[in-house]
């Protein structure tokens, strides 16, 4: 089954050309099936690239997905056209009374700030609390994952001596997890961050590491108490995402290492290889499937038992 997107959304045309099954809103209403309602709280500055990356992954499953794009109510994007935001995004204040089968919370390039210093932190805290009553399962990415772990469990983020930047192997530590069905014993994932969360502190807070690395620490963590996954790295990245970050910093004169294990022979003059795409689809497909297996058919029932 396809993912339902507005026909005018740039991701619709991009994914259609790639062969991903997409369906317009009008076509979806003619199907007698309840799609899974998935929200994407997009905190990244380059909205279109990020929404396309996640739509690509969750749109490759056999289930019909109704994707709702969400933004912080008062925060204004400086890198995406206001017309795009007005046409396709809903401020959180407009969806707070709705229920969702799943919610994705992206990262944000603000790792150097204390959480409390982020301008939209008070509303983001409202969003995270709202997931406990209005969302069946949450999947938070990179800074968004760190924000959830801090908000709910007081797990701190720690500054790294040098940026973790490149493609790093991670070990499958929970092969029986439904989220890791079909995963190899080891896989590679893009990493781009200046901070980390530490295994001992996550586990002390009741969380379980599913994917981990000796070089870059925990990667994928399950928080069963909050029905959430946290991933600190970036399976959703395009093939050239790390290259664009590297080229940007080089052009700006910012000291940056060549992303490790990314270019063939670590030579930035050669095209990078994508060695994480299959596991990216596995993980997000498993997440969607697990939601489908456990979510109530009636959306109105999401959160009822937990709130009571």
mmCIF file with all atom_site columns, C-alpha atoms in Angstrom, residues 32-166:
data_model
loop_
_atom_site.group_PDB
_atom_site.id
_atom_site.type_symbol
_atom_site.label_atom_id
_atom_site.label_alt_id
_atom_site.label_comp_id
_atom_site.label_asym_id
_atom_site.label_entity_id
_atom_site.label_seq_id
_atom_site.pdbx_PDB_ins_code
_atom_site.Cartn_x
_atom_site.Cartn_y
_atom_site.Cartn_z
_atom_site.occupancy
_atom_site.B_iso_or_equiv
_atom_site.pdbx_formal_charge
_atom_site.auth_seq_id
_atom_site.auth_comp_id
_atom_site.auth_asym_id
_atom_site.auth_atom_id
_atom_site.pdbx_PDB_model_num
ATOM 1   C CA . UNK A 1 32  ? -12.176 1.341  2.269  1.00 0.00 ? 32  UNK A CA 1
ATOM 2   C CA . UNK A 1 33  ? -9.283  0.934  4.710  1.00 0.00 ? 33  UNK A CA 1
ATOM 3   C CA . UNK A 1 34  ? -8.075  2.883  7.705  1.00 0.00 ? 34  UNK A CA 1
ATOM 4   C CA . UNK A 1 35  ? -4.597  4.237  6.999  1.00 0.00 ? 35  UNK A CA 1
ATOM 5   C CA . UNK A 1 36  ? -2.112  4.557  9.824  1.00 0.00 ? 36  UNK A CA 1
ATOM 6   C CA . UNK A 1 37  ? -1.877  8.177  10.932 1.00 0.00 ? 37  UNK A CA 1
ATOM 7   C CA . UNK A 1 38  ? 1.788   9.106  11.272 1.00 0.00 ? 38  UNK A CA 1
ATOM 8   C CA . UNK A 1 39  ? 2.881   12.588 12.316 1.00 0.00 ? 39  UNK A CA 1
ATOM 9   C CA . UNK A 1 40  ? 6.265   14.063 11.440 1.00 0.00 ? 40  UNK A CA 1
ATOM 10  C CA . UNK A 1 41  ? 7.393   16.835 13.776 1.00 0.00 ? 41  UNK A CA 1
ATOM 11  C CA . UNK A 1 42  ? 10.073  18.352 11.560 1.00 0.00 ? 42  UNK A CA 1
ATOM 12  C CA . UNK A 1 43  ? 12.624  20.391 13.520 1.00 0.00 ? 43  UNK A CA 1
ATOM 13  C CA . UNK A 1 44  ? 15.287  20.424 10.806 1.00 0.00 ? 44  UNK A CA 1
ATOM 14  C CA . UNK A 1 45  ? 15.945  23.675 8.929  1.00 0.00 ? 45  UNK A CA 1
ATOM 15  C CA . UNK A 1 46  ? 15.839  22.076 5.456  1.00 0.00 ? 46  UNK A CA 1
ATOM 16  C CA . UNK A 1 47  ? 12.236  20.917 5.712  1.00 0.00 ? 47  UNK A CA 1
ATOM 17  C CA . UNK A 1 48  ? 11.733  19.559 2.200  1.00 0.00 ? 48  UNK A CA 1
ATOM 18  C CA . UNK A 1 49  ? 14.823  17.326 2.242  1.00 0.00 ? 49  UNK A CA 1
ATOM 19  C CA . UNK A 1 50  ? 13.931  15.936 5.677  1.00 0.00 ? 50  UNK A CA 1
ATOM 20  C CA . UNK A 1 51  ? 10.246  15.301 4.964  1.00 0.00 ? 51  UNK A CA 1
ATOM 21  C CA . UNK A 1 52  ? 11.220  13.500 1.751  1.00 0.00 ? 52  UNK A CA 1
ATOM 22  C CA . UNK A 1 53  ? 13.748  11.290 3.548  1.00 0.00 ? 53  UNK A CA 1
ATOM 23  C CA . UNK A 1 54  ? 11.239  10.082 6.115  1.00 0.00 ? 54  UNK A CA 1
ATOM 24  C CA . UNK A 1 55  ? 8.361   9.784  3.633  1.00 0.00 ? 55  UNK A CA 1
ATOM 25  C CA . UNK A 1 56  ? 10.586  7.564  1.490  1.00 0.00 ? 56  UNK A CA 1
ATOM 26  C CA . UNK A 1 57  ? 11.161  5.152  4.368  1.00 0.00 ? 57  UNK A CA 1
ATOM 27  C CA . UNK A 1 58  ? 7.683   4.900  5.821  1.00 0.00 ? 58  UNK A CA 1
ATOM 28  C CA . UNK A 1 59  ? 6.113   4.879  2.347  1.00 0.00 ? 59  UNK A CA 1
ATOM 29  C CA . UNK A 1 60  ? 7.885   1.654  1.360  1.00 0.00 ? 60  UNK A CA 1
ATOM 30  C CA . UNK A 1 61  ? 5.775   -0.593 3.604  1.00 0.00 ? 61  UNK A CA 1
ATOM 31  C CA . UNK A 1 62  ? 2.698   -2.624 2.489  1.00 0.00 ? 62  UNK A CA 1
ATOM 32  C CA . UNK A 1 63  ? 0.408   -0.396 4.588  1.00 0.00 ? 63  UNK A CA 1
ATOM 33  C CA . UNK A 1 64  ? -1.362  2.832  3.703  1.00 0.00 ? 64  UNK A CA 1
ATOM 34  C CA . UNK A 1 65  ? 0.148   5.748  5.608  1.00 0.00 ? 65  UNK A CA 1
ATOM 35  C CA . UNK A 1 66  ? -1.473  9.133  6.146  1.00 0.00 ? 66  UNK A CA 1
ATOM 36  C CA . UNK A 1 67  ? 1.456   11.468 6.835  1.00 0.00 ? 67  UNK A CA 1
ATOM 37  C CA . UNK A 1 68  ? 0.796   14.724 8.707  1.00 0.00 ? 68  UNK A CA 1
ATOM 38  C CA . UNK A 1 69  ? 3.583   17.318 8.719  1.00 0.00 ? 69  UNK A CA 1
ATOM 39  C CA . UNK A 1 70  ? 3.823   19.222 12.024 1.00 0.00 ? 70  UNK A CA 1
ATOM 40  C CA . UNK A 1 71  ? 5.873   22.237 13.116 1.00 0.00 ? 71  UNK A CA 1
ATOM 41  C CA . UNK A 1 72  ? 6.361   24.190 16.300 1.00 0.00 ? 72  UNK A CA 1
ATOM 42  C CA . UNK A 1 73  ? 3.538   26.711 16.555 1.00 0.00 ? 73  UNK A CA 1
ATOM 43  C CA . UNK A 1 74  ? 5.563   29.918 16.996 1.00 0.00 ? 74  UNK A CA 1
ATOM 44  C CA . UNK A 1 75  ? 8.920   28.978 15.481 1.00 0.00 ? 75  UNK A CA 1
ATOM 45  C CA . UNK A 1 76  ? 9.432   30.355 11.974 1.00 0.00 ? 76  UNK A CA 1
ATOM 46  C CA . UNK A 1 77  ? 11.614  28.466 9.513  1.00 0.00 ? 77  UNK A CA 1
ATOM 47  C CA . UNK A 1 78  ? 14.319  30.604 7.862  1.00 0.00 ? 78  UNK A CA 1
ATOM 48  C CA . UNK A 1 79  ? 15.386  27.990 5.315  1.00 0.00 ? 79  UNK A CA 1
ATOM 49  C CA . UNK A 1 80  ? 12.053  26.887 3.841  1.00 0.00 ? 80  UNK A CA 1
ATOM 50  C CA . UNK A 1 81  ? 9.656   29.070 1.867  1.00 0.00 ? 81  UNK A CA 1
ATOM 51  C CA . UNK A 1 82  ? 6.710   30.399 3.916  1.00 0.00 ? 82  UNK A CA 1
ATOM 52  C CA . UNK A 1 83  ? 4.389   29.208 1.142  1.00 0.00 ? 83  UNK A CA 1
ATOM 53  C CA . UNK A 1 84  ? 5.565   25.634 1.648  1.00 0.00 ? 84  UNK A CA 1
ATOM 54  C CA . UNK A 1 85  ? 5.101   25.825 5.407  1.00 0.00 ? 85  UNK A CA 1
ATOM 55  C CA . UNK A 1 86  ? 1.654   27.378 5.047  1.00 0.00 ? 86  UNK A CA 1
ATOM 56  C CA . UNK A 1 87  ? 0.509   24.841 2.450  1.00 0.00 ? 87  UNK A CA 1
ATOM 57  C CA . UNK A 1 88  ? 1.735   21.610 4.000  1.00 0.00 ? 88  UNK A CA 1
ATOM 58  C CA . UNK A 1 89  ? 2.502   22.038 7.723  1.00 0.00 ? 89  UNK A CA 1
ATOM 59  C CA . UNK A 1 90  ? 0.211   22.159 10.729 1.00 0.00 ? 90  UNK A CA 1
ATOM 60  C CA . UNK A 1 91  ? 1.344   23.976 13.873 1.00 0.00 ? 91  UNK A CA 1
ATOM 61  C CA . UNK A 1 92  ? 1.199   21.724 16.912 1.00 0.00 ? 92  UNK A CA 1
ATOM 62  C CA . UNK A 1 93  ? -1.550  23.928 18.351 1.00 0.00 ? 93  UNK A CA 1
ATOM 63  C CA . UNK A 1 94  ? -3.813  22.714 15.512 1.00 0.00 ? 94  UNK A CA 1
ATOM 64  C CA . UNK A 1 95  ? -3.255  18.990 16.050 1.00 0.00 ? 95  UNK A CA 1
ATOM 65  C CA . UNK A 1 96  ? -3.000  18.728 19.844 1.00 0.00 ? 96  UNK A CA 1
ATOM 66  C CA . UNK A 1 97  ? -6.591  17.407 20.042 1.00 0.00 ? 97  UNK A CA 1
ATOM 67  C CA . UNK A 1 98  ? -5.936  14.714 17.431 1.00 0.00 ? 98  UNK A CA 1
ATOM 68  C CA . UNK A 1 99  ? -4.595  11.180 17.869 1.00 0.00 ? 99  UNK A CA 1
ATOM 69  C CA . UNK A 1 100 ? -1.879  9.465  15.889 1.00 0.00 ? 100 UNK A CA 1
ATOM 70  C CA . UNK A 1 101 ? -0.728  5.887  15.517 1.00 0.00 ? 101 UNK A CA 1
ATOM 71  C CA . UNK A 1 102 ? 2.868   7.068  15.343 1.00 0.00 ? 102 UNK A CA 1
ATOM 72  C CA . UNK A 1 103 ? 4.929   10.232 15.647 1.00 0.00 ? 103 UNK A CA 1
ATOM 73  C CA . UNK A 1 104 ? 8.408   10.920 14.290 1.00 0.00 ? 104 UNK A CA 1
ATOM 74  C CA . UNK A 1 105 ? 10.413  13.700 15.957 1.00 0.00 ? 105 UNK A CA 1
ATOM 75  C CA . UNK A 1 106 ? 13.446  14.770 13.941 1.00 0.00 ? 106 UNK A CA 1
ATOM 76  C CA . UNK A 1 107 ? 16.760  16.101 15.098 1.00 0.00 ? 107 UNK A CA 1
ATOM 77  C CA . UNK A 1 108 ? 17.797  19.757 15.025 1.00 0.00 ? 108 UNK A CA 1
ATOM 78  C CA . UNK A 1 109 ? 21.250  21.372 14.559 1.00 0.00 ? 109 UNK A CA 1
ATOM 79  C CA . UNK A 1 110 ? 21.261  22.943 18.027 1.00 0.00 ? 110 UNK A CA 1
ATOM 80  C CA . UNK A 1 111 ? 23.347  20.460 20.011 1.00 0.00 ? 111 UNK A CA 1
ATOM 81  C CA . UNK A 1 112 ? 25.516  23.207 21.507 1.00 0.00 ? 112 UNK A CA 1
ATOM 82  C CA . UNK A 1 113 ? 22.524  24.678 23.347 1.00 0.00 ? 113 UNK A CA 1
ATOM 83  C CA . UNK A 1 114 ? 21.217  23.472 26.668 1.00 0.00 ? 114 UNK A CA 1
ATOM 84  C CA . UNK A 1 115 ? 17.742  22.044 26.133 1.00 0.00 ? 115 UNK A CA 1
ATOM 85  C CA . UNK A 1 116 ? 16.206  24.774 28.256 1.00 0.00 ? 116 UNK A CA 1
ATOM 86  C CA . UNK A 1 117 ? 17.842  27.452 26.086 1.00 0.00 ? 117 UNK A CA 1
ATOM 87  C CA . UNK A 1 118 ? 16.072  26.318 22.917 1.00 0.00 ? 118 UNK A CA 1
ATOM 88  C CA . UNK A 1 119 ? 13.411  28.897 22.049 1.00 0.00 ? 119 UNK A CA 1
ATOM 89  C CA . UNK A 1 120 ? 10.668  26.320 21.497 1.00 0.00 ? 120 UNK A CA 1
ATOM 90  C CA . UNK A 1 121 ? 11.604  24.053 24.420 1.00 0.00 ? 121 UNK A CA 1
ATOM 91  C CA . UNK A 1 122 ? 8.422   24.758 26.446 1.00 0.00 ? 122 UNK A CA 1
ATOM 92  C CA . UNK A 1 123 ? 6.188   23.752 23.539 1.00 0.00 ? 123 UNK A CA 1
ATOM 93  C CA . UNK A 1 124 ? 8.359   20.746 22.696 1.00 0.00 ? 124 UNK A CA 1
ATOM 94  C CA . UNK A 1 125 ? 7.907   19.571 26.272 1.00 0.00 ? 125 UNK A CA 1
ATOM 95  C CA . UNK A 1 126 ? 4.152   19.839 25.704 1.00 0.00 ? 126 UNK A CA 1
ATOM 96  C CA . UNK A 1 127 ? 4.519   17.728 22.560 1.00 0.00 ? 127 UNK A CA 1
ATOM 97  C CA . UNK A 1 128 ? 6.485   15.047 24.383 1.00 0.00 ? 128 UNK A CA 1
ATOM 98  C CA . UNK A 1 129 ? 3.934   14.892 27.206 1.00 0.00 ? 129 UNK A CA 1
ATOM 99  C CA . UNK A 1 130 ? 1.152   14.783 24.583 1.00 0.00 ? 130 UNK A CA 1
ATOM 100 C CA . UNK A 1 131 ? 2.697   11.649 23.044 1.00 0.00 ? 131 UNK A CA 1
ATOM 101 C CA . UNK A 1 132 ? 1.805   9.771  26.222 1.00 0.00 ? 132 UNK A CA 1
ATOM 102 C CA . UNK A 1 133 ? -1.926  10.290 25.708 1.00 0.00 ? 133 UNK A CA 1
ATOM 103 C CA . UNK A 1 134 ? -2.425  10.967 21.991 1.00 0.00 ? 134 UNK A CA 1
ATOM 104 C CA . UNK A 1 135 ? 0.230   8.873  20.213 1.00 0.00 ? 135 UNK A CA 1
ATOM 105 C CA . UNK A 1 136 ? 0.490   5.093  20.161 1.00 0.00 ? 136 UNK A CA 1
ATOM 106 C CA . UNK A 1 137 ? 4.260   4.979  19.516 1.00 0.00 ? 137 UNK A CA 1
ATOM 107 C CA . UNK A 1 138 ? 6.964   7.622  19.093 1.00 0.00 ? 138 UNK A CA 1
ATOM 108 C CA . UNK A 1 139 ? 10.239  7.459  17.159 1.00 0.00 ? 139 UNK A CA 1
ATOM 109 C CA . UNK A 1 140 ? 12.674  10.273 18.002 1.00 0.00 ? 140 UNK A CA 1
ATOM 110 C CA . UNK A 1 141 ? 15.848  10.980 16.027 1.00 0.00 ? 141 UNK A CA 1
ATOM 111 C CA . UNK A 1 142 ? 19.256  12.408 17.069 1.00 0.00 ? 142 UNK A CA 1
ATOM 112 C CA . UNK A 1 143 ? 18.692  15.690 18.985 1.00 0.00 ? 143 UNK A CA 1
ATOM 113 C CA . UNK A 1 144 ? 14.981  14.881 19.219 1.00 0.00 ? 144 UNK A CA 1
ATOM 114 C CA . UNK A 1 145 ? 15.874  11.552 20.825 1.00 0.00 ? 145 UNK A CA 1
ATOM 115 C CA . UNK A 1 146 ? 18.192  13.234 23.298 1.00 0.00 ? 146 UNK A CA 1
ATOM 116 C CA . UNK A 1 147 ? 15.504  15.770 24.117 1.00 0.00 ? 147 UNK A CA 1
ATOM 117 C CA . UNK A 1 148 ? 12.995  13.018 24.938 1.00 0.00 ? 148 UNK A CA 1
ATOM 118 C CA . UNK A 1 149 ? 15.474  11.108 27.096 1.00 0.00 ? 149 UNK A CA 1
ATOM 119 C CA . UNK A 1 150 ? 16.277  14.298 29.001 1.00 0.00 ? 150 UNK A CA 1
ATOM 120 C CA . UNK A 1 151 ? 12.656  15.388 29.380 1.00 0.00 ? 151 UNK A CA 1
ATOM 121 C CA . UNK A 1 152 ? 11.262  12.076 30.589 1.00 0.00 ? 152 UNK A CA 1
ATOM 122 C CA . UNK A 1 153 ? 14.210  10.485 32.378 1.00 0.00 ? 153 UNK A CA 1
ATOM 123 C CA . UNK A 1 154 ? 16.753  13.236 33.065 1.00 0.00 ? 154 UNK A CA 1
ATOM 124 C CA . UNK A 1 155 ? 19.420  11.538 30.943 1.00 0.00 ? 155 UNK A CA 1
ATOM 125 C CA . UNK A 1 156 ? 22.018  14.223 30.058 1.00 0.00 ? 156 UNK A CA 1
ATOM 126 C CA . UNK A 1 157 ? 23.782  14.716 26.758 1.00 0.00 ? 157 UNK A CA 1
ATOM 127 C CA . UNK A 1 158 ? 27.571  14.960 26.847 1.00 0.00 ? 158 UNK A CA 1
ATOM 128 C CA . UNK A 1 159 ? 29.847  17.031 24.617 1.00 0.00 ? 159 UNK A CA 1
ATOM 129 C CA . UNK A 1 160 ? 32.301  15.058 22.483 1.00 0.00 ? 160 UNK A CA 1
ATOM 130 C CA . UNK A 1 161 ? 35.949  16.063 22.126 1.00 0.00 ? 161 UNK A CA 1
ATOM 131 C CA . UNK A 1 162 ? 35.568  15.800 18.341 1.00 0.00 ? 162 UNK A CA 1
ATOM 132 C CA . UNK A 1 163 ? 32.561  15.520 16.067 1.00 0.00 ? 163 UNK A CA 1
ATOM 133 C CA . UNK A 1 164 ? 31.372  11.958 15.400 1.00 0.00 ? 164 UNK A CA 1
ATOM 134 C CA . UNK A 1 165 ? 31.202  12.229 11.628 1.00 0.00 ? 165 UNK A CA 1
ATOM 135 C CA . UNK A 1 166 ? 31.065  9.448  9.071  1.00 0.00 ? 166 UNK A CA 1
#
